[in-house]
Tab-separated table of C-alpha atoms in Angstrom:
chain	number	residue	atom	x	y	z
M	1	UNK	CA	106.223	78.011	146.857
M	2	UNK	CA	105.155	81.282	145.237
M	3	UNK	CA	103.920	79.767	141.973
M	4	UNK	CA	103.453	83.245	140.504
M	5	UNK	CA	105.291	84.208	137.361
M	6	UNK	CA	106.527	87.786	137.036
M	7	UNK	CA	106.054	88.762	133.395
M	8	UNK	CA	107.799	92.084	134.045
M	9	UNK	CA	110.875	90.362	135.471
M	10	UNK	CA	111.024	87.976	132.533
M	11	UNK	CA	110.731	90.739	129.946
M	12	UNK	CA	113.515	92.641	131.710
M	13	UNK	CA	115.698	89.525	131.584
M	14	UNK	CA	114.923	89.027	127.897
M	15	UNK	CA	116.092	92.576	127.177
M	16	UNK	CA	119.156	92.379	129.425
M	17	UNK	CA	120.335	89.075	127.932
M	18	UNK	CA	119.483	90.164	124.370
M	19	UNK	CA	117.543	86.922	124.237
M	20	UNK	CA	116.540	85.753	120.785
M	21	UNK	CA	113.956	82.996	120.700
M	22	UNK	CA	110.619	82.009	122.193
M	23	UNK	CA	109.370	81.197	125.677
M	24	UNK	CA	106.258	79.251	126.628
M	25	UNK	CA	105.300	78.253	130.185
M	26	UNK	CA	102.138	76.311	131.020
M	27	UNK	CA	100.586	74.963	134.222
M	28	UNK	CA	97.809	72.370	134.112
M	29	UNK	CA	97.571	73.036	130.377
M	30	UNK	CA	96.952	76.761	130.853
M	31	UNK	CA	99.429	79.315	129.507
M	32	UNK	CA	101.224	81.316	132.202
M	33	UNK	CA	103.603	83.140	129.875
M	34	UNK	CA	104.504	83.239	126.221
M	35	UNK	CA	106.846	85.585	124.421
M	36	UNK	CA	108.940	85.860	121.265
M	37	UNK	CA	111.997	88.083	120.931
M	38	UNK	CA	114.828	88.827	118.534
M	39	UNK	CA	115.331	88.112	114.874
M	40	UNK	CA	114.993	84.859	112.960
M	41	UNK	CA	116.977	86.536	110.165
M	42	UNK	CA	119.078	89.499	111.283
M	43	UNK	CA	120.005	90.650	107.792
M	44	UNK	CA	116.391	91.110	106.699
M	45	UNK	CA	115.163	91.873	110.244
M	46	UNK	CA	112.646	89.027	110.085
M	47	UNK	CA	111.307	88.605	113.608
M	48	UNK	CA	110.988	85.488	115.720
M	49	UNK	CA	107.400	84.469	116.441
M	50	UNK	CA	105.897	81.905	118.808
M	51	UNK	CA	105.656	79.390	115.944
M	52	UNK	CA	109.161	80.009	114.560
M	53	UNK	CA	111.177	76.831	114.040
M	54	UNK	CA	114.502	76.572	115.915
M	55	UNK	CA	117.328	74.075	115.950
M	56	UNK	CA	117.470	72.332	119.331
M	57	UNK	CA	120.809	70.474	119.102
M	58	UNK	CA	120.953	67.636	121.662
M	59	UNK	CA	117.499	68.494	122.963
M	60	UNK	CA	116.158	65.915	120.531
M	61	UNK	CA	118.030	62.974	122.084
M	62	UNK	CA	114.686	62.437	123.802
M	63	UNK	CA	113.138	61.708	120.386
M	64	UNK	CA	115.765	59.008	119.805
M	65	UNK	CA	115.132	57.478	123.222
M	66	UNK	CA	111.370	57.416	122.609
M	67	UNK	CA	111.965	55.710	119.250
M	68	UNK	CA	114.141	53.029	120.881
M	69	UNK	CA	111.532	52.469	123.601
M	70	UNK	CA	108.881	52.040	120.907
M	71	UNK	CA	110.977	49.284	119.317
M	72	UNK	CA	111.406	47.643	122.721
M	73	UNK	CA	107.658	47.820	123.235
M	74	UNK	CA	107.054	46.179	119.855
M	75	UNK	CA	109.483	43.379	120.689
M	76	UNK	CA	112.040	44.327	118.036
M	77	UNK	CA	114.675	45.139	120.643
M	78	UNK	CA	115.478	44.731	124.319
M	79	UNK	CA	117.314	47.179	126.536
M	80	UNK	CA	119.685	44.277	127.130
M	81	UNK	CA	120.274	43.677	123.408
M	82	UNK	CA	123.964	43.929	122.598
M	83	UNK	CA	125.303	46.361	120.043
M	84	UNK	CA	126.921	43.573	118.023
M	85	UNK	CA	123.587	41.697	117.917
M	86	UNK	CA	121.458	44.510	116.504
M	87	UNK	CA	123.815	46.505	114.283
M	88	UNK	CA	125.739	45.041	111.375
M	89	UNK	CA	128.745	47.349	111.521
M	90	UNK	CA	132.363	46.673	112.394
M	91	UNK	CA	133.686	48.118	115.658
M	92	UNK	CA	137.041	46.362	116.108
M	93	UNK	CA	137.958	47.961	119.445
M	94	UNK	CA	134.538	48.054	121.121
M	95	UNK	CA	133.671	45.900	124.134
M	96	UNK	CA	131.347	43.064	123.161
M	97	UNK	CA	129.117	43.607	126.213
M	98	UNK	CA	127.813	47.053	125.168
M	99	UNK	CA	124.007	47.100	125.302
M	100	UNK	CA	121.170	49.387	124.209
M	101	UNK	CA	120.819	50.450	127.857
M	102	UNK	CA	124.470	51.545	127.946
M	103	UNK	CA	124.048	53.623	124.789
M	104	UNK	CA	120.860	55.288	126.064
M	105	UNK	CA	122.465	56.237	129.387
M	106	UNK	CA	125.835	57.492	128.083
M	107	UNK	CA	127.580	54.683	129.930
M	108	UNK	CA	128.846	52.522	127.041
M	109	UNK	CA	132.417	53.741	127.468
M	110	UNK	CA	132.887	54.138	123.713
M	111	UNK	CA	134.900	56.935	122.081
M	112	UNK	CA	132.983	59.994	120.885
M	113	UNK	CA	133.301	61.869	117.627
M	114	UNK	CA	133.251	65.072	119.698
M	115	UNK	CA	134.727	64.600	123.166
M	116	UNK	CA	134.239	67.712	125.289
M	117	UNK	CA	137.189	66.645	127.458
M	118	UNK	CA	139.497	66.810	124.440
M	119	UNK	CA	137.989	69.577	122.284
M	120	UNK	CA	136.185	72.695	123.458
M	121	UNK	CA	135.023	74.110	120.147
M	122	UNK	CA	132.505	72.062	118.145
M	123	UNK	CA	133.377	74.128	115.062
M	124	UNK	CA	136.917	72.695	115.044
M	125	UNK	CA	135.539	69.321	113.910
M	126	UNK	CA	134.480	70.622	110.522
M	127	UNK	CA	137.876	71.995	109.534
M	128	UNK	CA	139.006	68.462	108.667
M	129	UNK	CA	135.620	66.868	107.974
M	130	UNK	CA	133.356	69.050	105.800
M	131	UNK	CA	130.069	69.697	107.599
M	132	UNK	CA	128.185	69.468	104.296
M	133	UNK	CA	129.173	65.782	104.021
M	134	UNK	CA	127.444	64.840	107.313
M	135	UNK	CA	123.978	63.958	106.029
M	136	UNK	CA	123.356	60.543	107.602
M	137	UNK	CA	124.263	58.697	110.801
M	138	UNK	CA	126.677	56.419	108.922
M	139	UNK	CA	128.676	59.487	107.840
M	140	UNK	CA	129.832	59.911	111.460
M	141	UNK	CA	131.242	56.386	111.848
M	142	UNK	CA	134.750	57.111	110.486
M	143	UNK	CA	135.153	59.714	113.229
M	144	UNK	CA	134.990	57.156	116.065
M	145	UNK	CA	134.397	53.512	115.087
M	146	UNK	CA	138.063	52.437	115.237
M	147	UNK	CA	139.104	54.468	118.278
M	148	UNK	CA	139.848	52.782	121.592
M	149	UNK	CA	137.324	52.368	124.385
M	150	UNK	CA	137.323	55.090	127.033
M	151	UNK	CA	135.893	53.009	129.866
M	152	UNK	CA	134.181	49.737	130.709
M	153	UNK	CA	130.486	49.539	129.766
M	154	UNK	CA	128.258	50.525	132.660
M	155	UNK	CA	131.123	51.927	134.723
M	156	UNK	CA	130.061	55.585	134.750
M	157	UNK	CA	128.110	58.331	133.004
M	158	UNK	CA	130.106	60.194	130.365
M	159	UNK	CA	128.084	62.271	127.929
M	160	UNK	CA	128.488	60.751	124.499
M	161	UNK	CA	127.018	61.773	121.136
M	162	UNK	CA	128.399	58.747	119.298
M	163	UNK	CA	126.244	56.420	121.390
M	164	UNK	CA	123.129	58.115	120.045
M	165	UNK	CA	124.497	57.947	116.500
M	166	UNK	CA	124.645	54.170	116.994
M	167	UNK	CA	121.081	54.136	118.324
M	168	UNK	CA	119.983	55.940	115.167
M	169	UNK	CA	121.694	53.314	113.019
M	170	UNK	CA	120.022	50.553	115.036
M	171	UNK	CA	116.604	52.170	114.490
M	172	UNK	CA	117.291	52.342	110.742
M	173	UNK	CA	118.402	48.698	110.563
M	174	UNK	CA	115.466	47.433	112.616
M	175	UNK	CA	112.772	49.410	110.767
M	176	UNK	CA	114.059	49.823	107.220
M	177	UNK	CA	113.326	53.556	107.466
M	178	UNK	CA	115.726	56.452	107.619
M	179	UNK	CA	116.029	57.756	111.163
M	180	UNK	CA	114.332	61.064	110.356
M	181	UNK	CA	111.478	59.334	108.512
M	182	UNK	CA	110.893	57.042	111.492
M	183	UNK	CA	110.749	59.919	113.975
M	184	UNK	CA	108.465	61.995	111.778
M	185	UNK	CA	106.060	59.055	111.273
M	186	UNK	CA	106.052	57.583	114.793
M	187	UNK	CA	106.676	60.614	117.032
M	188	UNK	CA	106.001	63.929	115.282
M	189	UNK	CA	102.774	62.872	113.566
M	190	UNK	CA	101.161	61.130	116.585
M	191	UNK	CA	102.090	64.121	118.772
M	192	UNK	CA	100.722	66.551	116.142
M	193	UNK	CA	104.133	68.236	115.888
M	194	UNK	CA	103.451	69.489	112.392
M	195	UNK	CA	106.159	72.181	112.402
M	196	UNK	CA	109.029	69.882	113.426
M	197	UNK	CA	111.546	68.009	111.316
M	198	UNK	CA	115.153	67.183	110.510
M	199	UNK	CA	115.750	69.931	107.955
M	200	UNK	CA	118.882	70.358	105.875
M	201	UNK	CA	120.597	73.698	106.466
M	202	UNK	CA	120.605	74.410	102.732
M	203	UNK	CA	116.855	73.668	102.436
M	204	UNK	CA	115.301	75.259	105.503
M	205	UNK	CA	111.528	75.719	105.308
M	206	UNK	CA	109.774	79.035	105.854
M	207	UNK	CA	109.521	80.563	109.325
M	208	UNK	CA	112.803	78.969	110.467
M	209	UNK	CA	115.353	80.897	112.516
M	210	UNK	CA	118.963	81.037	111.379
M	211	UNK	CA	121.448	80.266	114.148
M	212	UNK	CA	123.786	83.119	115.093
M	213	UNK	CA	127.246	83.111	116.641
M	214	UNK	CA	128.337	86.341	118.288
M	215	UNK	CA	131.849	87.631	118.881
M	216	UNK	CA	132.830	89.635	121.958
M	217	UNK	CA	131.992	92.862	120.127
M	218	UNK	CA	128.518	91.436	119.346
M	219	UNK	CA	129.238	91.188	115.621
M	220	UNK	CA	127.459	88.109	114.302
M	221	UNK	CA	127.739	85.356	111.732
M	222	UNK	CA	125.429	82.455	110.950
M	223	UNK	CA	126.210	78.914	112.080
M	224	UNK	CA	125.747	77.337	108.644
M	225	UNK	CA	129.401	76.203	108.508
M	226	UNK	CA	129.589	75.305	112.203
M	227	UNK	CA	127.226	72.316	112.537
M	228	UNK	CA	126.387	69.230	110.422
M	229	UNK	CA	124.218	70.062	107.433
M	230	UNK	CA	121.444	67.768	108.661
M	231	UNK	CA	120.609	66.642	112.174
M	232	UNK	CA	120.091	63.084	113.297
M	233	UNK	CA	119.852	60.772	116.283
M	234	UNK	CA	122.301	62.695	118.452
M	235	UNK	CA	120.872	66.161	117.748
M	236	UNK	CA	119.999	68.813	115.206
M	237	UNK	CA	116.231	68.573	114.779
M	238	UNK	CA	114.169	71.733	114.342
M	239	UNK	CA	111.023	72.370	116.336
M	240	UNK	CA	108.864	75.145	117.736
M	241	UNK	CA	108.124	75.927	121.365
M	242	UNK	CA	104.426	74.941	120.889
M	243	UNK	CA	105.469	71.653	119.262
M	244	UNK	CA	107.783	70.878	122.182
M	245	UNK	CA	104.881	71.408	124.556
M	246	UNK	CA	102.901	68.924	122.444
M	247	UNK	CA	105.760	66.426	122.755
M	248	UNK	CA	105.650	66.530	126.567
M	249	UNK	CA	101.847	66.238	126.527
M	250	UNK	CA	101.896	63.248	124.173
M	251	UNK	CA	104.634	61.529	126.164
M	252	UNK	CA	103.058	62.069	129.574
M	253	UNK	CA	99.602	61.050	128.300
M	254	UNK	CA	101.042	57.789	126.938
M	255	UNK	CA	100.267	58.576	123.311
M	256	UNK	CA	103.805	57.611	122.248
M	257	UNK	CA	104.560	54.801	124.707
M	258	UNK	CA	102.666	52.680	127.193
M	259	UNK	CA	102.682	53.798	130.823
M	260	UNK	CA	105.215	51.088	131.638
M	261	UNK	CA	107.682	52.237	128.979
M	262	UNK	CA	107.034	55.932	129.702
M	263	UNK	CA	107.787	55.369	133.383
M	264	UNK	CA	110.937	53.455	132.447
M	265	UNK	CA	112.107	56.252	130.150
M	266	UNK	CA	111.616	58.735	133.006
M	267	UNK	CA	113.287	56.512	135.621
M	268	UNK	CA	116.725	57.637	136.861
M	269	UNK	CA	119.116	54.990	135.526
M	270	UNK	CA	122.518	56.478	136.249
M	271	UNK	CA	123.984	59.186	138.464
M	272	UNK	CA	125.482	62.216	136.714
M	273	UNK	CA	126.360	64.199	139.845
M	274	UNK	CA	124.766	64.989	143.187
M	275	UNK	CA	121.101	65.752	142.598
M	276	UNK	CA	121.228	65.035	138.869
M	277	UNK	CA	120.569	61.692	137.171
M	278	UNK	CA	119.834	60.517	133.647
M	279	UNK	CA	116.948	58.434	132.377
M	280	UNK	CA	116.604	57.494	128.731
M	281	UNK	CA	117.289	60.686	126.749
M	282	UNK	CA	116.254	62.934	129.643
M	283	UNK	CA	118.004	64.642	132.573
M	284	UNK	CA	116.329	64.194	135.960
M	285	UNK	CA	116.732	66.446	138.994
M	286	UNK	CA	115.638	65.072	142.338
M	287	UNK	CA	114.597	66.402	145.704
M	288	UNK	CA	114.953	63.505	148.117
M	289	UNK	CA	113.299	60.463	146.586
M	290	UNK	CA	111.099	62.458	144.210
M	291	UNK	CA	111.954	63.882	140.769
M	292	UNK	CA	111.155	67.597	140.594
M	293	UNK	CA	112.329	68.228	137.036
M	294	UNK	CA	112.573	66.252	133.795
M	295	UNK	CA	114.697	68.248	131.384
M	296	UNK	CA	116.125	68.188	127.883
M	297	UNK	CA	118.690	70.693	126.657
M	298	UNK	CA	120.850	71.365	123.645
M	299	UNK	CA	123.802	73.558	122.745
M	300	UNK	CA	125.508	74.038	119.401
M	301	UNK	CA	127.202	77.085	117.910
M	302	UNK	CA	124.261	79.427	117.296
M	303	UNK	CA	121.792	77.151	119.105
M	304	UNK	CA	120.659	76.881	122.725
M	305	UNK	CA	117.587	75.174	124.102
M	306	UNK	CA	115.976	74.155	127.374
M	307	UNK	CA	112.661	72.432	127.920
M	308	UNK	CA	111.419	70.926	131.165
M	309	UNK	CA	108.464	69.369	132.928
M	310	UNK	CA	107.974	69.729	136.690
M	311	UNK	CA	105.779	66.762	137.672
M	312	UNK	CA	104.861	67.877	141.188
M	313	UNK	CA	103.442	71.187	139.903
M	314	UNK	CA	102.378	70.029	136.421
M	315	UNK	CA	104.338	72.909	134.891
M	316	UNK	CA	105.977	72.616	131.476
M	317	UNK	CA	108.209	75.066	129.634
M	318	UNK	CA	110.003	75.296	126.307
M	319	UNK	CA	112.697	77.880	125.509
M	320	UNK	CA	114.422	77.549	122.098
M	321	UNK	CA	116.911	80.186	120.946
M	322	UNK	CA	118.932	80.945	117.829
M	323	UNK	CA	121.820	82.331	119.896
M	324	UNK	CA	124.460	80.223	121.644
M	325	UNK	CA	123.131	81.118	125.104
M	326	UNK	CA	120.096	82.572	126.836
M	327	UNK	CA	117.529	79.871	127.712
M	328	UNK	CA	119.338	78.699	130.858
M	329	UNK	CA	119.140	82.117	132.531
M	330	UNK	CA	115.507	82.540	131.498
M	331	UNK	CA	114.681	79.087	132.881
M	332	UNK	CA	116.335	79.923	136.206
M	333	UNK	CA	114.236	83.072	136.594
M	334	UNK	CA	111.079	81.076	135.884
M	335	UNK	CA	112.113	78.488	138.460
M	336	UNK	CA	112.831	81.165	141.059
M	337	UNK	CA	109.338	82.581	140.585
M	338	UNK	CA	107.412	79.323	140.373
M	339	UNK	CA	109.435	77.062	142.622
M	340	UNK	CA	111.103	79.453	145.086
M	341	UNK	CA	114.474	77.761	144.576
């Protein structure tokens, strides 16, 4: 393994890809590389900085999984608790054996409000359902709660946003708090993630990047009409690259969960494809019997995000962007340099 990061090569990639966002890479707590590029607001030419807040789409499913594990640790829930036991909502077509574990691992077999096998463009959803009406987890229920099951619970992995919507509703029912309030109190504050939150698109705080969608001719438009107005349990939080590094540190140092629950969250529970498995809210890549990467990622129109921890090398990275692509290619270059893969 080379374990040397070429700053020159990364900067060249940033320029070639027209990357807009931030990059932080650390090893053993020491910064190997950090960089900000592009505009947070193109119209006013406001630049992105290292502490700029970015939407991370599904990258925050990890927050939801941590919250559920906290409730398991407190005895409020079990991973074997059934959906119909811990959520007072009507799902007339759902299998009665669906558990918390199934929802966490995308194996519940339930219908999704956005099924990537049936619809390619996330923006299409909001032509019939106004995005400005999607403010709470319960607002998503009419989009899937009466649809037919797609598979038997536990049968296979099939990525599913609706399952995490249900987990958010369960957290709200069990705690009496809104989902975002729970996460801010029990995850963001203990991890010192002071720049993170579930912000409404029409009330974004200062130093937040607008998401941009680009056409083939590189003309741009913002994503304000292309995603739900406020994020929730399945995605849509805003965070900074430094805050995401704090999240990994707090998780791995057992500040958010006990060692037992942290290890369980990071345990491969279901196969996605060869070499890739899923824990609770986290993707896991293996080499033989050992995990070499824990990863979270998120994609929405005008949003792309990758963050990973490499346990064997104690390397952590966070790459948020306010364009629809970019972090994946940057991450691959970093891996080529540090991991020789």
